[in-house]
PDB file of C-alpha atoms and ligand atoms in Angstrom:
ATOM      1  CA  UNK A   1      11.937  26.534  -2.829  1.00  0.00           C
ATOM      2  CA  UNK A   2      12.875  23.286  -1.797  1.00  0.00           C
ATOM      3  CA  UNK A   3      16.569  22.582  -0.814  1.00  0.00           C
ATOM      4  CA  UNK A   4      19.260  19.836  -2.728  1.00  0.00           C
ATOM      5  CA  UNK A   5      17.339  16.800  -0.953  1.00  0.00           C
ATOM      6  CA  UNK A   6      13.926  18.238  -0.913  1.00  0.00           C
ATOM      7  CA  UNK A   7      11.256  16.180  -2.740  1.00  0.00           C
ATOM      8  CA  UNK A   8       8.380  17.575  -5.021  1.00  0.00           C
ATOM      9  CA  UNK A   9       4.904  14.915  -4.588  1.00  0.00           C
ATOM     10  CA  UNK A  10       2.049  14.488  -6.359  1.00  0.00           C
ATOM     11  CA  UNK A  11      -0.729  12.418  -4.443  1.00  0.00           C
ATOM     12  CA  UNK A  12      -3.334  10.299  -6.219  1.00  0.00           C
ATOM     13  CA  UNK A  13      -6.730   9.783  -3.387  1.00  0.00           C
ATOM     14  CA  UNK A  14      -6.970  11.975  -0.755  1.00  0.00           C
ATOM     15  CA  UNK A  15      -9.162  10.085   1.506  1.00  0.00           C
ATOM     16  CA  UNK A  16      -8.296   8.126   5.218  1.00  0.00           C
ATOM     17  CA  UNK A  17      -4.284   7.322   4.087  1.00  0.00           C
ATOM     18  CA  UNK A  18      -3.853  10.333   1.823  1.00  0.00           C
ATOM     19  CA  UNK A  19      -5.242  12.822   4.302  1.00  0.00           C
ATOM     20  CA  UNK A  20      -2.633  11.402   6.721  1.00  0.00           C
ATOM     21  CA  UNK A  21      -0.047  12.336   4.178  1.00  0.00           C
ATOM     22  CA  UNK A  22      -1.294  15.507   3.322  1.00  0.00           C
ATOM     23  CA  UNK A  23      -1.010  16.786   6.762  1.00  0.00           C
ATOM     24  CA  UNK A  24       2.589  15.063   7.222  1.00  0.00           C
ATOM     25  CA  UNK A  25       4.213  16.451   3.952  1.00  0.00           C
ATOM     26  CA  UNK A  26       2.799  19.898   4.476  1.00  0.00           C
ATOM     27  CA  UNK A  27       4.083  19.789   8.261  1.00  0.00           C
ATOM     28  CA  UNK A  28       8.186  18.769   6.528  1.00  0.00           C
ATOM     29  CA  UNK A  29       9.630  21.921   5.090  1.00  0.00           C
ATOM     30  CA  UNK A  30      11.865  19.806   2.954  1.00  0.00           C
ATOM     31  CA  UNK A  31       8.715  17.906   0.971  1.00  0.00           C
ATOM     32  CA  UNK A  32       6.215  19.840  -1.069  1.00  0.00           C
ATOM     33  CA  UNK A  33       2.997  18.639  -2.366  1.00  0.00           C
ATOM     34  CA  UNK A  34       2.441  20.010  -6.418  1.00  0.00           C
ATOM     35  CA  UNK A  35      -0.582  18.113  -7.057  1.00  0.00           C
ATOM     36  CA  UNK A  36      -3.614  16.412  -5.502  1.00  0.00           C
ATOM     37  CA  UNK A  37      -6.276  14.506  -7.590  1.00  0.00           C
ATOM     38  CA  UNK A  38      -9.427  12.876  -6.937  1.00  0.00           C
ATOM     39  CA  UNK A  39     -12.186  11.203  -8.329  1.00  0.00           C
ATOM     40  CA  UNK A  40     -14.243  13.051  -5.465  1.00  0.00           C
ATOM     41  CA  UNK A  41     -14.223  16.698  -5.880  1.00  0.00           C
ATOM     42  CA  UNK A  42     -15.067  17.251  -1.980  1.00  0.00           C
ATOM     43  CA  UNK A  43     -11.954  15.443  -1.345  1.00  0.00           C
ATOM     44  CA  UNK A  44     -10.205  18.442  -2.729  1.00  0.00           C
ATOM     45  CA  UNK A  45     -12.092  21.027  -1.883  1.00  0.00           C
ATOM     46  CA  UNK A  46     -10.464  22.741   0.352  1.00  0.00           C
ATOM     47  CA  UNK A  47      -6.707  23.059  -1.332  1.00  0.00           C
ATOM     48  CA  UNK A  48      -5.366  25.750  -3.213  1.00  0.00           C
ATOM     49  CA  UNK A  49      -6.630  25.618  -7.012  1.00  0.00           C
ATOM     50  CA  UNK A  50      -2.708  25.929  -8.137  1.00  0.00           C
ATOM     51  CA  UNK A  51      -2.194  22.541  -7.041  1.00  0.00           C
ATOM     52  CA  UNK A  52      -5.677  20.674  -7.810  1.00  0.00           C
ATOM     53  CA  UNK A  53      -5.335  18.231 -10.894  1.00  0.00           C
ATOM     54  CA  UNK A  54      -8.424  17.174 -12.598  1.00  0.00           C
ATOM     55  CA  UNK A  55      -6.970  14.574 -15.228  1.00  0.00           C
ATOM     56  CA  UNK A  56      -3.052  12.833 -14.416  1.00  0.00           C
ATOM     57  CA  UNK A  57      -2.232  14.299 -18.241  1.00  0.00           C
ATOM     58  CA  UNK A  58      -1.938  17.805 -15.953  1.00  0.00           C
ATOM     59  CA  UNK A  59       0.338  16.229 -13.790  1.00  0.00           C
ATOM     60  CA  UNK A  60       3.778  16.931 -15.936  1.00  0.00           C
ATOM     61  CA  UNK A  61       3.651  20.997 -16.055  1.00  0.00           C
ATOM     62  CA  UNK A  62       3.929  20.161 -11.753  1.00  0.00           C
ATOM     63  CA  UNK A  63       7.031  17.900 -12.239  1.00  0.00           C
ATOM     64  CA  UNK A  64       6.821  15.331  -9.157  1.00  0.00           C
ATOM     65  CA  UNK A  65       9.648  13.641  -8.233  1.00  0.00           C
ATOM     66  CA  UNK A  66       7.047  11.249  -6.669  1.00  0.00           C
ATOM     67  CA  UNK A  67       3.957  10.134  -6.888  1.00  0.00           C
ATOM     68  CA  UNK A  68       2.096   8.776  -3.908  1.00  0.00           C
ATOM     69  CA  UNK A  69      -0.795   5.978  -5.182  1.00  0.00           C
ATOM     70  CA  UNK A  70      -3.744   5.974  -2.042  1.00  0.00           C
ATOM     71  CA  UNK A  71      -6.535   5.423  -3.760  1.00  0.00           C
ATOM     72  CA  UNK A  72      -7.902   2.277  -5.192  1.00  0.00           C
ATOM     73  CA  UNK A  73      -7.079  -1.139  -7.390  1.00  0.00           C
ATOM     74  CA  UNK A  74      -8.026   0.345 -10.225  1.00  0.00           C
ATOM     75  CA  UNK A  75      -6.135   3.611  -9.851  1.00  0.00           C
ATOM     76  CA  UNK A  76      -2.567   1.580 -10.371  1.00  0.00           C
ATOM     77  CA  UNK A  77      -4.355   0.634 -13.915  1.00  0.00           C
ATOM     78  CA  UNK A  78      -5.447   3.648 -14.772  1.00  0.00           C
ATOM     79  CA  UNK A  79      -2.615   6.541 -13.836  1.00  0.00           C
ATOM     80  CA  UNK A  80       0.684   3.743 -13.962  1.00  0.00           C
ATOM     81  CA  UNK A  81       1.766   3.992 -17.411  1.00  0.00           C
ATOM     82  CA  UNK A  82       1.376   8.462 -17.617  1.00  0.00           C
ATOM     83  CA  UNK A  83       3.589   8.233 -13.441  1.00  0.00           C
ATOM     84  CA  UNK A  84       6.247   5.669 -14.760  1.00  0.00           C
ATOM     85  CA  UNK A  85       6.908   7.162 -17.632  1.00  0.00           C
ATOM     86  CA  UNK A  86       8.687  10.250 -16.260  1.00  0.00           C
ATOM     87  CA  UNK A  87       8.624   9.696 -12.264  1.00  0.00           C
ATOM     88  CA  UNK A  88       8.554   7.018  -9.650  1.00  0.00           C
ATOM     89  CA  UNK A  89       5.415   5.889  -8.059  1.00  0.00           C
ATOM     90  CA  UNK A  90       4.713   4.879  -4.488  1.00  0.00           C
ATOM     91  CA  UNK A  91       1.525   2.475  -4.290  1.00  0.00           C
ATOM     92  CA  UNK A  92      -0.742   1.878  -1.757  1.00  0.00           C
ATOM     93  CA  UNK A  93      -3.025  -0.625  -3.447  1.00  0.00           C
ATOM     94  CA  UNK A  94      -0.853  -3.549  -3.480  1.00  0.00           C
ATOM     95  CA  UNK A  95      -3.366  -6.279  -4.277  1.00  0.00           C
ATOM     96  CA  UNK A  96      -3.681  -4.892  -7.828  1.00  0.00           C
ATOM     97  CA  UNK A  97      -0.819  -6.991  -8.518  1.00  0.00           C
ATOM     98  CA  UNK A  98      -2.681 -10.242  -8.280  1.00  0.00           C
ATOM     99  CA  UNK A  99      -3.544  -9.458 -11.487  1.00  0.00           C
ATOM    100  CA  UNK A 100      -0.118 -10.791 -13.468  1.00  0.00           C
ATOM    101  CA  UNK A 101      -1.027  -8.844 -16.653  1.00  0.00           C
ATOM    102  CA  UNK A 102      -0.769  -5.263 -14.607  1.00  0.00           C
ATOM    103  CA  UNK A 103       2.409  -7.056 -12.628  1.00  0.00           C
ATOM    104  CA  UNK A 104       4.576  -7.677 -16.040  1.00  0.00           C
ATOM    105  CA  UNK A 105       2.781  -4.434 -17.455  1.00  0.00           C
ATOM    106  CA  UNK A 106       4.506  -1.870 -14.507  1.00  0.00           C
ATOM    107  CA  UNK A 107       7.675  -4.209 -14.767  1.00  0.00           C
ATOM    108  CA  UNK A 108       7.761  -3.096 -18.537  1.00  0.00           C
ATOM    109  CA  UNK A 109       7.380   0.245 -17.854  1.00  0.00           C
ATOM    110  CA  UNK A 110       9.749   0.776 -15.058  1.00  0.00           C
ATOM    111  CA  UNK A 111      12.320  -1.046 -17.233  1.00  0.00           C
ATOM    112  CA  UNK A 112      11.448   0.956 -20.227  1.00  0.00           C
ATOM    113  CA  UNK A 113      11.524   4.512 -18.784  1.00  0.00           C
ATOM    114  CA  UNK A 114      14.249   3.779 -15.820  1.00  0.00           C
ATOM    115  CA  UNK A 115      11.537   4.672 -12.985  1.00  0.00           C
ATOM    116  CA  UNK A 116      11.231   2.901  -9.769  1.00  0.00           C
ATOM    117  CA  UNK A 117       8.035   1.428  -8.081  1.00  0.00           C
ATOM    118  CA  UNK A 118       7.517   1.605  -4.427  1.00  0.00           C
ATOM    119  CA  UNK A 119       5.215  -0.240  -1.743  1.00  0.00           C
ATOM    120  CA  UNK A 120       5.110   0.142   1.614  1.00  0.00           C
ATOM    121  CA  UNK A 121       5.297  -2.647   4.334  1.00  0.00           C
ATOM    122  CA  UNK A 122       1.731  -0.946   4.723  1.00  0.00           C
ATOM    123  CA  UNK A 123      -0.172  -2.596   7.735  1.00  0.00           C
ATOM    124  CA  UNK A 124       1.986  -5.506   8.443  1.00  0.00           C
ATOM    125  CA  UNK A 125       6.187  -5.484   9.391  1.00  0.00           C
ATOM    126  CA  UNK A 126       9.412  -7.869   8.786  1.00  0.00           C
ATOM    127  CA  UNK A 127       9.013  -7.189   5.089  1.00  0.00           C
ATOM    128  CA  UNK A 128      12.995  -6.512   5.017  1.00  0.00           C
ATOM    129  CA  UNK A 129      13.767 -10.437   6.505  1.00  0.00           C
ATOM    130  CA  UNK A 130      11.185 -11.858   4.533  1.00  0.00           C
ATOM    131  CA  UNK A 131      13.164 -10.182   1.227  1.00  0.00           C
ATOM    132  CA  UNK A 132      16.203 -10.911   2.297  1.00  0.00           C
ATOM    133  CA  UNK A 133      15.470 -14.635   2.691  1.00  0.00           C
ATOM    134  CA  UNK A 134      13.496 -14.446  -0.690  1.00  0.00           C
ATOM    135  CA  UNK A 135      16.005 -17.361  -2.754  1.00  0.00           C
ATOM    136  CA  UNK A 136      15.623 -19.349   0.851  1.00  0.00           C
ATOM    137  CA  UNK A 137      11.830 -19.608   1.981  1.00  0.00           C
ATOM    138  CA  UNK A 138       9.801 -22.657   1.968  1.00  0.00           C
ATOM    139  CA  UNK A 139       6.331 -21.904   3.384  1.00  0.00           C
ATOM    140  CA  UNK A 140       4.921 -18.420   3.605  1.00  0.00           C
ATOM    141  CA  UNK A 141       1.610 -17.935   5.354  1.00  0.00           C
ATOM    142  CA  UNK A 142      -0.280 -14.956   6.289  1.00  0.00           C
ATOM    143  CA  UNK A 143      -3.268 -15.096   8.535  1.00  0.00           C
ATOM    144  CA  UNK A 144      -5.552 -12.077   8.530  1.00  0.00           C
ATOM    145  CA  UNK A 145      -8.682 -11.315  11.592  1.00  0.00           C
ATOM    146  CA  UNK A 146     -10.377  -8.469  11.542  1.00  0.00           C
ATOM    147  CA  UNK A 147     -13.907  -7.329  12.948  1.00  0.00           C
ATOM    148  CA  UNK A 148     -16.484  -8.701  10.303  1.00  0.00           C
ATOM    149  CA  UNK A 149     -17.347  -5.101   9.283  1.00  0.00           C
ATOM    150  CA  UNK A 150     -13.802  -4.890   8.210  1.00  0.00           C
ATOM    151  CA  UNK A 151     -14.773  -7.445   5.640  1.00  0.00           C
ATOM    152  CA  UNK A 152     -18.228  -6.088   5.112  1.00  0.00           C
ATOM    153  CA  UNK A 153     -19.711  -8.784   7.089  1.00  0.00           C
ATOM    154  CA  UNK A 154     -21.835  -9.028   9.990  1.00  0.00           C
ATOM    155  CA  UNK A 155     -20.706 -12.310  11.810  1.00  0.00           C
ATOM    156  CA  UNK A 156     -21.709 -12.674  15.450  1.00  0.00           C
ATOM    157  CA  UNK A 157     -19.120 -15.268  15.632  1.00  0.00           C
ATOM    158  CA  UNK A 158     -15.520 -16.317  14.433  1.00  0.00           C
ATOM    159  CA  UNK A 159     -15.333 -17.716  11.279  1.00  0.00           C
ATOM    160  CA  UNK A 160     -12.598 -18.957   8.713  1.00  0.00           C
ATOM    161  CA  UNK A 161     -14.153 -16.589   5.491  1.00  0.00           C
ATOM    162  CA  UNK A 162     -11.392 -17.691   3.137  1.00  0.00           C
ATOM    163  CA  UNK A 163      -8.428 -20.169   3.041  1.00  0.00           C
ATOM    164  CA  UNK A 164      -6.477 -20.083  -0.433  1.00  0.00           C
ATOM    165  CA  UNK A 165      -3.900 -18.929  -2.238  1.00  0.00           C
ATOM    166  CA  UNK A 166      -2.742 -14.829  -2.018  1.00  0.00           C
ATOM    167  CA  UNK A 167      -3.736 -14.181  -5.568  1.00  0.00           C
ATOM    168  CA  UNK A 168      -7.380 -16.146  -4.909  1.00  0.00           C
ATOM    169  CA  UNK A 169      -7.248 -14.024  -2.150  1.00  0.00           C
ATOM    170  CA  UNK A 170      -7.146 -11.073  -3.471  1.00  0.00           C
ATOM    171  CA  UNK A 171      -9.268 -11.758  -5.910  1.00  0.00           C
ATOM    172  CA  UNK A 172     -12.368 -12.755  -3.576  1.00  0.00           C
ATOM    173  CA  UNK A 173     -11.280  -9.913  -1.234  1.00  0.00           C
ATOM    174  CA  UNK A 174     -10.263  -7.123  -3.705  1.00  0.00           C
ATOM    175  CA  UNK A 175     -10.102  -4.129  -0.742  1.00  0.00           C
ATOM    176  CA  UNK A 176      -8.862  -5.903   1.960  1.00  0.00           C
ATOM    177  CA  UNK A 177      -6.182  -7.927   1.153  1.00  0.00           C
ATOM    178  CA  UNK A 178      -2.969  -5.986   0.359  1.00  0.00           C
ATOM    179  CA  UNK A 179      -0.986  -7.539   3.000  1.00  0.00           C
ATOM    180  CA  UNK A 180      -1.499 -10.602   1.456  1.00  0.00           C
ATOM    181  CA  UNK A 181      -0.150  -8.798  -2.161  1.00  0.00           C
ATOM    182  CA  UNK A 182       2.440  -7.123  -0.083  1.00  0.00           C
ATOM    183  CA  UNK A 183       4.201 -10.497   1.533  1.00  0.00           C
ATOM    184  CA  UNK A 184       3.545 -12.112  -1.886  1.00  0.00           C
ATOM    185  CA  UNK A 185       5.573  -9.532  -3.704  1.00  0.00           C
ATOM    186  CA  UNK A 186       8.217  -9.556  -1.221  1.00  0.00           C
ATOM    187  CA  UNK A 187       8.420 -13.491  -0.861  1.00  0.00           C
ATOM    188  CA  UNK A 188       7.259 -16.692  -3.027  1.00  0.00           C
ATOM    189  CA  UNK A 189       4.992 -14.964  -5.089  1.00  0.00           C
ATOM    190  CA  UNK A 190       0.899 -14.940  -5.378  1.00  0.00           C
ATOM    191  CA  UNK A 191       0.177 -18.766  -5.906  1.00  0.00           C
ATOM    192  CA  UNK A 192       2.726 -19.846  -3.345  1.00  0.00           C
ATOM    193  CA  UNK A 193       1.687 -17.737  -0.434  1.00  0.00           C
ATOM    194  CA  UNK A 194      -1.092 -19.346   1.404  1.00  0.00           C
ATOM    195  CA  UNK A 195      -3.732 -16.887   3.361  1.00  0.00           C
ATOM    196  CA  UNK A 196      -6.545 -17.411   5.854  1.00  0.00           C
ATOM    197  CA  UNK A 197      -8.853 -14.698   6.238  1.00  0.00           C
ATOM    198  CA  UNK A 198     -11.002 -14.477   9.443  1.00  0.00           C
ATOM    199  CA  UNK A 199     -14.165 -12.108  10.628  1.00  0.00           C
ATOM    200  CA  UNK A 200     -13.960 -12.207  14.696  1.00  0.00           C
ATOM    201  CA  UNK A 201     -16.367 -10.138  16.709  1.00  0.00           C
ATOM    202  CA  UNK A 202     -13.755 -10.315  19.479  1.00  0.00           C
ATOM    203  CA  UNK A 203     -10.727  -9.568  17.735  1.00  0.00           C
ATOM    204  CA  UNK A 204     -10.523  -5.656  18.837  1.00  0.00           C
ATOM    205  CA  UNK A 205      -8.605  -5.088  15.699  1.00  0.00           C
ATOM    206  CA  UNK A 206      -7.090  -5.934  12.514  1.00  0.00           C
ATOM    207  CA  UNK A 207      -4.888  -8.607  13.466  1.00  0.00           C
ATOM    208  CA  UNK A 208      -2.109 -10.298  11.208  1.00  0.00           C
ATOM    209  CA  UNK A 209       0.180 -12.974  12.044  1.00  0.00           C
ATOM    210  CA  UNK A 210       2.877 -14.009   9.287  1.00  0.00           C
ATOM    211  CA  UNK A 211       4.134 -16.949   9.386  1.00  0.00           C
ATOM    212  CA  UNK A 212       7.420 -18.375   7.466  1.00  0.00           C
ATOM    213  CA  UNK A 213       9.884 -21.339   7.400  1.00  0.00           C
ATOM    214  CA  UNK A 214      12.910 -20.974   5.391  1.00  0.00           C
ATOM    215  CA  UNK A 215      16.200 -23.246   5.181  1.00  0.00           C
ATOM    216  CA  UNK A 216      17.930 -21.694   8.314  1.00  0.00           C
ATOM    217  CA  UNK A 217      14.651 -21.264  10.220  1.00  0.00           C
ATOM    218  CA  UNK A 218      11.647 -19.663  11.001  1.00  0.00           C
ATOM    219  CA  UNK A 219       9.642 -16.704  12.143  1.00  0.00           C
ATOM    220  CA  UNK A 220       6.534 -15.865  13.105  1.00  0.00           C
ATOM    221  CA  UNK A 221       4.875 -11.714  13.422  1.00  0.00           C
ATOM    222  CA  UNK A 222       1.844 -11.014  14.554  1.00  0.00           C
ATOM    223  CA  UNK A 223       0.847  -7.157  14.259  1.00  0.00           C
ATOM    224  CA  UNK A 224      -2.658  -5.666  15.995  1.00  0.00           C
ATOM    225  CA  UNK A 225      -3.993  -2.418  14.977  1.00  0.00           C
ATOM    226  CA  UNK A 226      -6.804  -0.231  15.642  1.00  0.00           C
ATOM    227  CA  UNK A 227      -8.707   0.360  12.027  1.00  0.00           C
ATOM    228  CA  UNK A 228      -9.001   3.686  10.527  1.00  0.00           C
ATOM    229  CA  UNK A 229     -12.816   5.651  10.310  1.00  0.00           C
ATOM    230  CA  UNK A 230     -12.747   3.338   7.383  1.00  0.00           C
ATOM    231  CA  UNK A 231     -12.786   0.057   9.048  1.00  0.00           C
ATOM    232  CA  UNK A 232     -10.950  -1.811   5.954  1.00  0.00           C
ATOM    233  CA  UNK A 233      -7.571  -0.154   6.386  1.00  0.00           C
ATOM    234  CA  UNK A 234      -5.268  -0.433   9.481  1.00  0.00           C
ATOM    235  CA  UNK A 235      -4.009   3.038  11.349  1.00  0.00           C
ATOM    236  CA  UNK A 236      -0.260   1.811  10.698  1.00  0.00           C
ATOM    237  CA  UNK A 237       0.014   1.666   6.653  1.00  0.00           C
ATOM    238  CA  UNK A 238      -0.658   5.267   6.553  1.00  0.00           C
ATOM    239  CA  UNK A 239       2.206   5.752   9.037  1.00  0.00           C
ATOM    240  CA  UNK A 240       4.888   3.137   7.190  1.00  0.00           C
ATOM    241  CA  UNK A 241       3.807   4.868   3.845  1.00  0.00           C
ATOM    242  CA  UNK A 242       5.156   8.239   5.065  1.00  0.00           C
ATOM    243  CA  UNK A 243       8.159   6.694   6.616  1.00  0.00           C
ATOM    244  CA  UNK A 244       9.012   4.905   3.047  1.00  0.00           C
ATOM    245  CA  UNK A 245       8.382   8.527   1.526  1.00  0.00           C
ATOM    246  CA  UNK A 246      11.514   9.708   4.169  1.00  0.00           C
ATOM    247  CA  UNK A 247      13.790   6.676   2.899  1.00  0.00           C
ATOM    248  CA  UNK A 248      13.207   7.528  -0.485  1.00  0.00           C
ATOM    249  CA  UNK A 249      14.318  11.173   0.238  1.00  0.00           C
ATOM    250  CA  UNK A 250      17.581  10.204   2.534  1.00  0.00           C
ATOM    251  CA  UNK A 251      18.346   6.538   2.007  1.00  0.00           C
ATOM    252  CA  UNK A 252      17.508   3.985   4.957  1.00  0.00           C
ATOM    253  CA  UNK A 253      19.916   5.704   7.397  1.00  0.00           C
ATOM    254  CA  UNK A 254      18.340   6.394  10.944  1.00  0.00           C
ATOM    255  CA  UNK A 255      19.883   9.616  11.543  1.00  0.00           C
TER     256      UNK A 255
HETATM  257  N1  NAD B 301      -0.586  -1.436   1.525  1.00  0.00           N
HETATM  258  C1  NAD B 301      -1.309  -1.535   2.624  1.00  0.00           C
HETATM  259  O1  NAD B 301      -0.925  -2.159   3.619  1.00  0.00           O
HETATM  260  C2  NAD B 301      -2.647  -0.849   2.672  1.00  0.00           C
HETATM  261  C3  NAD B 301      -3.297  -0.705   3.905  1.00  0.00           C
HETATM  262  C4  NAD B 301      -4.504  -0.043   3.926  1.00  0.00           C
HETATM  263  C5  NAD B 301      -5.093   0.418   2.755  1.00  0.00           C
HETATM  264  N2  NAD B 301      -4.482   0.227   1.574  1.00  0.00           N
HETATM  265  C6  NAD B 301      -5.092   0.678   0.301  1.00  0.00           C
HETATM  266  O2  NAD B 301      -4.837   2.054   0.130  1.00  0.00           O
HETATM  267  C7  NAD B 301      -5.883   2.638  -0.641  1.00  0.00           C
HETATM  268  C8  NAD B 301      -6.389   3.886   0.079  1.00  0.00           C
HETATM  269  O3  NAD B 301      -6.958   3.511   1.328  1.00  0.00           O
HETATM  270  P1  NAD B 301      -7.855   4.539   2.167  1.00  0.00           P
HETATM  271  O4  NAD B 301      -8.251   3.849   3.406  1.00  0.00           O
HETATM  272  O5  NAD B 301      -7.165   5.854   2.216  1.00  0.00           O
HETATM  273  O6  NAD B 301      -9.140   4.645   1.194  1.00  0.00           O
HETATM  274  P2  NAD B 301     -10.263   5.790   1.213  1.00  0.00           P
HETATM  275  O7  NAD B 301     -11.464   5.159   0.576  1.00  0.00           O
HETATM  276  O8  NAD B 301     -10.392   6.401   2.539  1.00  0.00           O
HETATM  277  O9  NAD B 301      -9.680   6.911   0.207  1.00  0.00           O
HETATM  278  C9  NAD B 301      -9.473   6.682  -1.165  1.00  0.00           C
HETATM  279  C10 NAD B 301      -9.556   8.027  -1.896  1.00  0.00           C
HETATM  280  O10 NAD B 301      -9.154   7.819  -3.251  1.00  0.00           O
HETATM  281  C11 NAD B 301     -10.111   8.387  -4.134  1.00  0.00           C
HETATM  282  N3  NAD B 301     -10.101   7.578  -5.367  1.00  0.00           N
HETATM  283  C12 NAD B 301     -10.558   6.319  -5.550  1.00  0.00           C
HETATM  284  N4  NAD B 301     -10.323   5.903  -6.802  1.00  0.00           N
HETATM  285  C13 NAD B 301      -9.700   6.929  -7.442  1.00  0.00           C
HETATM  286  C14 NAD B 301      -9.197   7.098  -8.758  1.00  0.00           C
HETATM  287  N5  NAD B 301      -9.309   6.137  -9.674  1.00  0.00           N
HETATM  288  N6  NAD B 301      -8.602   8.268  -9.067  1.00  0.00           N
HETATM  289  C15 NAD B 301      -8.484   9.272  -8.135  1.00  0.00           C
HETATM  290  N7  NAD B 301      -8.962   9.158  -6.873  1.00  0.00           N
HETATM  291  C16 NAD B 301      -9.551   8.008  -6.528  1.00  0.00           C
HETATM  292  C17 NAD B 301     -11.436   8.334  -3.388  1.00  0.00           C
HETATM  293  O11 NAD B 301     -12.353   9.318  -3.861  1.00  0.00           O
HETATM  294  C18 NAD B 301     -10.978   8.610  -1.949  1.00  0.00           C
HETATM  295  O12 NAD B 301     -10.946   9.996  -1.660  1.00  0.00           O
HETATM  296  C19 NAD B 301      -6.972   1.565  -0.803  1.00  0.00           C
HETATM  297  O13 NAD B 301      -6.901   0.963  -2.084  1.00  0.00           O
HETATM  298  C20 NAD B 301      -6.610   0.555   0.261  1.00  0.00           C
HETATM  299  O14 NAD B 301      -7.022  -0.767  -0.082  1.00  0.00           O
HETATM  300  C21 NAD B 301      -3.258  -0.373   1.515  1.00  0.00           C
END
């Protein structure tokens, strides 16, 4: 039984950043995980059959007070409209909101039902300046290295693979790109942000260095992480998705 503050969550993809939550929420006595589904049965093998969900209509009898997205794109489509309509829904897959339809869509739907939507910082930081300056920025860049087989590449040396806009960005690099979604969401939006996307042999990480100018100023991050076994997604997003699932349950307070 979970106390006043405890949280009940339902997790959508149990793969490299759910299994990472998995073993977090089951390790906090004051979060429980009521349901796990996935597309892969061996990704849910090995949990109790009381809280395996084969279809999100099962989901309500478990009543979530969260539900963690870490699964794919297509998975916001698919399960949005059944989480929003009674609970609030953390995403992973940011870059599914290049797609404007699916944007005003979730809008709609938190609006309609009174539900929140959640996203991470995910792999790259300062998210809370760059949406606090949001009525004051002028140029919003975010430039993006990784090891070519992070981009499914096999490059034996540096090269510029895409300069554009965010939401040509994440079109051209569907699974890769949700930093670019992430800082568009939070900032001037999908066809103002610009993004350079780069496959280095040297880099020794995924690399990504954000660059904006606003009317008081500037700043400039630049975050390097080792990848995960799955070389697309950086070791920190799983890490600032749990810590997003803690401010959700006790407000943004540090103690
Ligand atoms: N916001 C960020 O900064 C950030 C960073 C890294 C990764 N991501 C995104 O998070 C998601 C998860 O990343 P990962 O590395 O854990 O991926 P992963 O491939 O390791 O795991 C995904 C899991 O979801 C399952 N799945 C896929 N589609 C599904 C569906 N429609 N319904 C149910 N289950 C489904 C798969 O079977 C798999 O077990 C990806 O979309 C990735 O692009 C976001």
């Amino acid at each position: 039984m979970l106390g006043v503050f405890g949280l009940k969550i339902g997790l959508i993809g149990v793969g490299t950043i759910g299994g990472f939550l998995v073993k977090r929420i089951q390790e906090d006595s004051s979060l429980e995980l009521c349901f796990v589904l996935d597309i892969d049965p061996e990704k849910v093998k090995d949990f109790s059959e009381d809280i395996v969900i084969n279809s999100i209509s099962e989901m309500g009898a478990k009543k979530p007070d969260l539900v963690i997205e870490a699964a794919s794109q297509q998975a916001i489509g698919q399960y949005a409209e059944h989480v929003l309509s009674t609970t609030n829904f953390l995403v992973l897959s940011v870059g599914a909101f290049a797609d404007k339809g699916l944007e005003e869509k979730v809008k709609g739907l938190c609006k309609s039902n009174g539900t929140k939507l959640f996203a991470p910082s995910g792999a790259i930081a300062a998210i809370d300046l760059l949406k606090a300056m949001q009525s004051e920025l002028e140029e919003v860049e975010i430039v993006s290295r990784k090891n070519p087989k992070g981009w499914g590449r096999e490059d034996s040396e540096k090269t510029i693979i895409f300069e554009g806009t965010a939401r040509e960005a994440c079109k051209a690099y569907p699974k890769n790109i949700n930093i670019s979604a992430t800082v568009s969401l939070n900032g001037i939006g999908f066809d103002k942000t610009t993004v350079k996307l780069v496959s280095d042999p040297d880099c020794g990480g995924n690399r990504h260095t954000l660059n904006v100018k606003h009317a008081f100023g500037n700043f400039v991050l630049d975050v390097k992480a080792q990848p995960t076994k799955n070389p697309k997604t950086s070791s920190t997003a799983a890490y600032s998705a749990f810590d997003l699932v803690k401010k959700i349950q006790n407000g943004i307070n540090i103690f």
